[in-house]
Amino acid sequence: MASERKGGIPLYHQIFLVLRDEILSGQRPYDSPVPTEFEVGEQFGVSRITARRALDELALEGLVERRRRTGTRVIYRSPAKPIEADIDQAVESLIAFGRNTSVQVLEITRDLADPLIASRLQVAEGAGVIRAVRLRQFDDAPLGEITSWLPERFAKLADRSTLTNTPMLELLRGAGVKIGGAQQTIEARVADPNLAERLAIAPLAPVLRVERLVEDDANRPVLLTVANYRADRYRISLDLHTGSRIVPDIH
């Protein structure tokens, strides 16, 4: 980050948004250390004054506690409680949603799993994982940006043409994977300038962040997906009757 503003947003606030999202998503759990002013400055290419303002903003939001000798630590605890839903119905709804929207594949790479991805996919740190970034569209307008990670054994599924035309859950089922369960978290966020540009919305406009970890019938993670959807075009309906299901919808 070389300038003091991007998309009209001060640099320190852009850094705050990145670190805040890492905390709220659980990437930086309760009582974990936060980078020092020097480390933040090195990571984002900014001055220590800018880094200090970003960390101070985190403290003002009640997400971290800053102490002179012990450094800055996360004090945020997630209040989320899980709601159970029928996995088979949820998978069918997600596949149908995928078929009713179009996809542009932006990137497919083979990455080395960082500590967070390795933990979520239950692979060794530094192991090969497949990362796919897609832009989902509806009526020729951006709906959401989706980033997915797969264990390397599913590399043959990550074909640009295939991912353009077939939902990833359907590809996994076609490869013989029996979906046994999933954990999903839905949070309200604001779009940083880069995401806002890709989704054709204003910087700091609201988005719905959906994180989903899918497991097979042996409880092995097979897919991690993080999606950011435009809040003005996407919603999730929850049927609270017996056999509850979660249904994504476009409006």
CSV table of C-alpha atoms in Angstrom, one decimal:
chain,number,residue,atom,x,y,z
A,1,MET,CA,0.0,0.0,0.0
A,2,ALA,CA,1.9,3.0,-1.2
A,3,SER,CA,-0.6,5.9,-0.9
A,4,GLU,CA,-2.4,7.3,2.1
A,5,ARG,CA,-5.8,6.5,0.6
A,6,LYS,CA,-7.4,4.0,-1.8
A,7,GLY,CA,-11.0,4.3,-2.9
A,8,GLY,CA,-11.3,7.3,-0.5
A,9,ILE,CA,-10.5,5.2,2.5
A,10,PRO,CA,-7.5,6.1,4.8
A,11,LEU,CA,-4.8,3.5,4.8
A,12,TYR,CA,-5.0,2.9,8.6
A,13,HIS,CA,-8.7,2.1,8.2
A,14,GLN,CA,-8.0,-0.3,5.3
A,15,ILE,CA,-5.6,-2.2,7.6
A,16,PHE,CA,-8.1,-2.1,10.4
A,17,LEU,CA,-10.6,-3.8,8.1
A,18,VAL,CA,-8.2,-6.6,7.2
A,19,LEU,CA,-7.2,-7.3,10.8
A,20,ARG,CA,-10.8,-7.0,12.0
A,21,ASP,CA,-12.0,-9.6,9.5
A,22,GLU,CA,-9.2,-12.0,10.5
A,23,ILE,CA,-10.4,-11.6,14.2
A,24,LEU,CA,-14.1,-11.9,13.5
A,25,SER,CA,-13.6,-14.9,11.2
A,26,GLY,CA,-11.6,-16.8,13.9
A,27,GLN,CA,-8.3,-16.6,12.0
A,28,ARG,CA,-7.0,-14.8,15.1
A,29,PRO,CA,-8.8,-16.5,18.0
A,30,TYR,CA,-9.3,-15.2,21.5
A,31,ASP,CA,-6.0,-14.4,23.4
A,32,SER,CA,-3.9,-14.8,20.3
A,33,PRO,CA,-1.2,-12.2,19.7
A,34,VAL,CA,-1.7,-9.4,17.1
A,35,PRO,CA,1.3,-8.2,15.0
A,36,THR,CA,3.3,-5.3,16.5
A,37,GLU,CA,3.3,-1.9,14.9
A,38,PHE,CA,6.6,-2.7,13.3
A,39,GLU,CA,5.2,-6.0,11.8
A,40,VAL,CA,2.0,-4.3,10.6
A,41,GLY,CA,4.2,-1.6,8.9
A,42,GLU,CA,6.3,-4.2,7.2
A,43,GLN,CA,3.4,-6.3,6.1
A,44,PHE,CA,1.4,-3.4,4.6
A,45,GLY,CA,4.3,-1.2,3.6
A,46,VAL,CA,3.2,1.7,5.9
A,47,SER,CA,4.7,3.9,8.6
A,48,ARG,CA,4.5,3.0,12.2
A,49,ILE,CA,2.2,5.9,12.8
A,50,THR,CA,-0.3,4.4,10.3
A,51,ALA,CA,0.1,1.0,11.8
A,52,ARG,CA,-0.5,2.4,15.3
A,53,ARG,CA,-3.7,4.0,14.2
A,54,ALA,CA,-5.0,0.8,12.8
A,55,LEU,CA,-4.2,-1.1,16.0
A,56,ASP,CA,-5.7,1.7,18.1
A,57,GLU,CA,-8.9,1.4,16.1
A,58,LEU,CA,-9.1,-2.3,16.8
A,59,ALA,CA,-8.8,-1.5,20.5
A,60,LEU,CA,-11.5,1.1,20.3
A,61,GLU,CA,-13.8,-1.5,18.7
A,62,GLY,CA,-13.2,-3.8,21.7
A,63,LEU,CA,-11.5,-6.4,19.6
A,64,VAL,CA,-8.0,-6.3,21.1
A,65,GLU,CA,-6.3,-5.1,24.2
A,66,ARG,CA,-3.0,-3.2,24.0
A,67,ARG,CA,-0.5,-3.5,26.8
A,68,ARG,CA,2.9,-1.9,26.8
A,69,ARG,CA,5.0,-5.0,27.9
A,70,THR,CA,2.9,-7.9,26.7
A,71,GLY,CA,1.9,-6.5,23.4
A,72,THR,CA,-1.5,-6.6,21.7
A,73,ARG,CA,-3.8,-9.6,22.1
A,74,VAL,CA,-7.3,-10.5,20.8
A,75,ILE,CA,-10.0,-10.2,23.4
A,76,TYR,CA,-13.0,-10.8,21.1
A,77,ARG,CA,-15.0,-14.0,21.7
A,78,SER,CA,-17.4,-15.1,19.1
A,79,PRO,CA,-21.0,-15.3,20.4
A,80,ALA,CA,-22.2,-17.6,17.6
A,81,LYS,CA,-24.1,-20.7,18.4
A,82,PRO,CA,-24.5,-23.5,15.8
A,83,ILE,CA,-27.9,-24.2,14.3
A,84,GLU,CA,-28.4,-27.7,13.0
A,85,ALA,CA,-29.8,-28.4,9.5
A,86,ASP,CA,-30.3,-31.3,7.2
A,87,ILE,CA,-27.1,-31.7,5.2
A,88,ASP,CA,-28.6,-33.5,2.2
A,89,GLN,CA,-31.3,-30.8,1.8
A,90,ALA,CA,-28.7,-28.1,2.2
A,91,VAL,CA,-26.4,-29.7,-0.5
A,92,GLU,CA,-29.2,-29.9,-2.9
A,93,SER,CA,-30.2,-26.3,-2.3
A,94,LEU,CA,-26.6,-25.1,-2.8
A,95,ILE,CA,-26.2,-27.1,-6.1
A,96,ALA,CA,-29.4,-25.7,-7.4
A,97,PHE,CA,-28.2,-22.2,-6.5
A,98,GLY,CA,-25.0,-22.8,-8.4
A,99,ARG,CA,-26.9,-24.0,-11.5
A,100,ASN,CA,-29.1,-20.8,-11.4
A,101,THR,CA,-26.1,-18.5,-11.5
A,102,SER,CA,-23.1,-18.1,-13.8
A,103,VAL,CA,-19.5,-18.3,-12.8
A,104,GLN,CA,-16.3,-16.6,-14.1
A,105,VAL,CA,-13.2,-18.4,-12.9
A,106,LEU,CA,-10.6,-15.8,-12.0
A,107,GLU,CA,-7.8,-17.9,-10.7
A,108,ILE,CA,-6.8,-21.5,-10.0
A,109,THR,CA,-3.5,-22.1,-8.2
A,110,ARG,CA,-1.6,-24.8,-6.3
A,111,ASP,CA,-0.6,-23.3,-3.0
A,112,LEU,CA,1.2,-24.4,0.1
A,113,ALA,CA,-1.2,-24.6,3.0
A,114,ASP,CA,-0.6,-21.9,5.6
A,115,PRO,CA,-1.3,-22.7,9.3
A,116,LEU,CA,-5.0,-21.6,9.0
A,117,ILE,CA,-5.8,-23.6,5.8
A,118,ALA,CA,-3.8,-26.6,7.0
A,119,SER,CA,-5.8,-26.6,10.3
A,120,ARG,CA,-9.2,-26.3,8.6
A,121,LEU,CA,-8.5,-29.0,5.9
A,122,GLN,CA,-6.6,-31.2,8.4
A,123,VAL,CA,-3.5,-31.4,6.2
A,124,ALA,CA,0.2,-30.8,7.1
A,125,GLU,CA,1.4,-27.2,7.1
A,126,GLY,CA,3.1,-26.6,3.8
A,127,ALA,CA,1.1,-29.4,2.1
A,128,GLY,CA,-0.2,-28.8,-1.4
A,129,VAL,CA,-3.8,-27.4,-1.7
A,130,ILE,CA,-5.8,-26.3,-4.7
A,131,ARG,CA,-7.2,-22.7,-4.5
A,132,ALA,CA,-9.9,-21.5,-6.9
A,133,VAL,CA,-11.2,-17.9,-7.0
A,134,ARG,CA,-14.5,-17.4,-8.8
A,135,LEU,CA,-16.9,-14.5,-9.5
A,136,ARG,CA,-20.5,-15.6,-9.3
A,137,GLN,CA,-22.9,-13.6,-11.4
A,138,PHE,CA,-26.7,-13.3,-11.8
A,139,ASP,CA,-28.4,-11.4,-14.7
A,140,ASP,CA,-24.9,-10.4,-16.0
A,141,ALA,CA,-24.1,-8.5,-12.8
A,142,PRO,CA,-21.7,-9.5,-10.0
A,143,LEU,CA,-23.3,-11.4,-7.1
A,144,GLY,CA,-20.3,-12.6,-5.0
A,145,GLU,CA,-16.7,-13.6,-5.0
A,146,ILE,CA,-15.9,-17.1,-3.9
A,147,THR,CA,-12.6,-18.5,-2.8
A,148,SER,CA,-12.3,-22.3,-2.3
A,149,TRP,CA,-9.6,-24.6,-1.1
A,150,LEU,CA,-9.4,-28.4,-1.8
A,151,PRO,CA,-6.9,-31.0,-0.7
A,152,GLU,CA,-4.5,-31.7,-3.5
A,153,ARG,CA,-6.0,-35.2,-4.1
A,154,PHE,CA,-8.9,-33.4,-5.8
A,155,ALA,CA,-6.6,-31.4,-8.2
A,156,LYS,CA,-8.2,-33.0,-11.3
A,157,LEU,CA,-11.5,-31.3,-10.3
A,158,ALA,CA,-10.1,-27.8,-10.5
A,159,ASP,CA,-10.3,-27.4,-14.2
A,160,ARG,CA,-11.3,-23.9,-15.4
A,161,SER,CA,-13.9,-25.2,-17.9
A,162,THR,CA,-15.4,-27.6,-15.4
A,163,LEU,CA,-15.6,-25.1,-12.6
A,164,THR,CA,-17.3,-22.6,-15.0
A,165,ASN,CA,-20.2,-25.0,-15.7
A,166,THR,CA,-20.5,-27.2,-12.6
A,167,PRO,CA,-21.0,-26.4,-8.9
A,168,MET,CA,-18.0,-27.7,-6.8
A,169,LEU,CA,-20.2,-29.8,-4.5
A,170,GLU,CA,-21.6,-31.6,-7.6
A,171,LEU,CA,-18.0,-32.2,-8.8
A,172,LEU,CA,-17.1,-33.7,-5.5
A,173,ARG,CA,-20.2,-36.0,-5.5
A,174,GLY,CA,-19.3,-37.0,-9.1
A,175,ALA,CA,-15.8,-38.0,-7.9
A,176,GLY,CA,-17.4,-40.4,-5.4
A,177,VAL,CA,-17.3,-38.2,-2.3
A,178,LYS,CA,-20.3,-38.7,0.0
A,179,ILE,CA,-21.0,-35.5,1.8
A,180,GLY,CA,-21.4,-36.2,5.5
A,181,GLY,CA,-21.7,-32.8,7.0
A,182,ALA,CA,-20.7,-29.1,6.9
A,183,GLN,CA,-20.0,-26.2,9.2
A,184,GLN,CA,-21.2,-22.8,8.0
A,185,THR,CA,-20.8,-19.3,9.4
A,186,ILE,CA,-22.5,-16.2,8.1
A,187,GLU,CA,-21.4,-12.8,9.0
A,188,ALA,CA,-22.0,-9.2,8.0
A,189,ARG,CA,-18.9,-7.4,6.7
A,190,VAL,CA,-18.0,-4.3,4.7
A,191,ALA,CA,-16.3,-4.4,1.4
A,192,ASP,CA,-12.7,-3.3,1.2
A,193,PRO,CA,-11.8,-1.3,-2.0
A,194,ASN,CA,-10.5,-4.3,-3.9
A,195,LEU,CA,-13.6,-6.4,-3.2
A,196,ALA,CA,-15.9,-3.5,-3.8
A,197,GLU,CA,-14.4,-3.0,-7.3
A,198,ARG,CA,-14.9,-6.7,-8.2
A,199,LEU,CA,-18.5,-6.7,-7.0
A,200,ALA,CA,-19.3,-3.3,-8.5
A,201,ILE,CA,-20.3,-1.7,-5.2
A,202,ALA,CA,-19.1,1.2,-3.2
A,203,PRO,CA,-16.2,0.8,-0.7
A,204,LEU,CA,-17.5,-0.1,2.7
A,205,ALA,CA,-20.8,-1.3,1.3
A,206,PRO,CA,-22.2,-4.2,3.3
A,207,VAL,CA,-21.5,-7.8,2.2
A,208,LEU,CA,-22.5,-11.2,3.6
A,209,ARG,CA,-19.5,-13.4,4.3
A,210,VAL,CA,-20.3,-17.1,4.1
A,211,GLU,CA,-17.6,-19.5,5.3
A,212,ARG,CA,-18.3,-23.2,4.8
A,213,LEU,CA,-16.2,-26.3,5.7
A,214,VAL,CA,-17.6,-29.5,4.0
A,215,GLU,CA,-16.7,-33.0,5.3
A,216,ASP,CA,-17.2,-36.4,3.8
A,217,ASP,CA,-18.9,-39.3,5.6
A,218,ALA,CA,-15.7,-40.1,7.4
A,219,ASN,CA,-15.5,-36.6,8.9
A,220,ARG,CA,-12.6,-35.6,6.6
A,221,PRO,CA,-12.6,-32.0,5.3
A,222,VAL,CA,-12.9,-32.0,1.5
A,223,LEU,CA,-13.7,-28.3,0.8
A,224,LEU,CA,-13.3,-25.0,2.4
A,225,THR,CA,-15.1,-22.1,0.9
A,226,VAL,CA,-15.2,-18.4,1.8
A,227,ALA,CA,-17.6,-16.3,-0.2
A,228,ASN,CA,-18.4,-12.6,0.0
A,229,TYR,CA,-21.9,-11.8,-1.5
A,230,ARG,CA,-23.5,-8.4,-2.2
A,231,ALA,CA,-25.9,-7.7,0.6
A,232,ASP,CA,-28.3,-5.9,-1.7
A,233,ARG,CA,-28.7,-9.0,-4.0
A,234,TYR,CA,-28.2,-12.1,-1.8
A,235,ARG,CA,-30.1,-13.5,1.2
A,236,ILE,CA,-30.3,-16.8,3.1
A,237,SER,CA,-33.7,-18.2,4.2
A,238,LEU,CA,-33.8,-20.6,7.1
A,239,ASP,CA,-36.7,-23.1,7.5
A,240,LEU,CA,-37.1,-23.6,11.2
A,241,HIS,CA,-39.6,-26.5,11.0
A,242,THR,CA,-38.6,-30.2,11.5
A,243,GLY,CA,-35.9,-31.1,9.0
A,244,SER,CA,-34.6,-27.5,8.9
A,245,ARG,CA,-32.8,-26.4,5.8
A,246,ILE,CA,-30.8,-23.3,4.7
A,247,VAL,CA,-31.7,-22.0,1.3
A,248,PRO,CA,-29.6,-19.3,-0.5
A,249,ASP,CA,-31.7,-16.9,-2.6
A,250,ILE,CA,-31.1,-14.0,-5.0
A,251,HIS,CA,-33.3,-10.8,-4.9
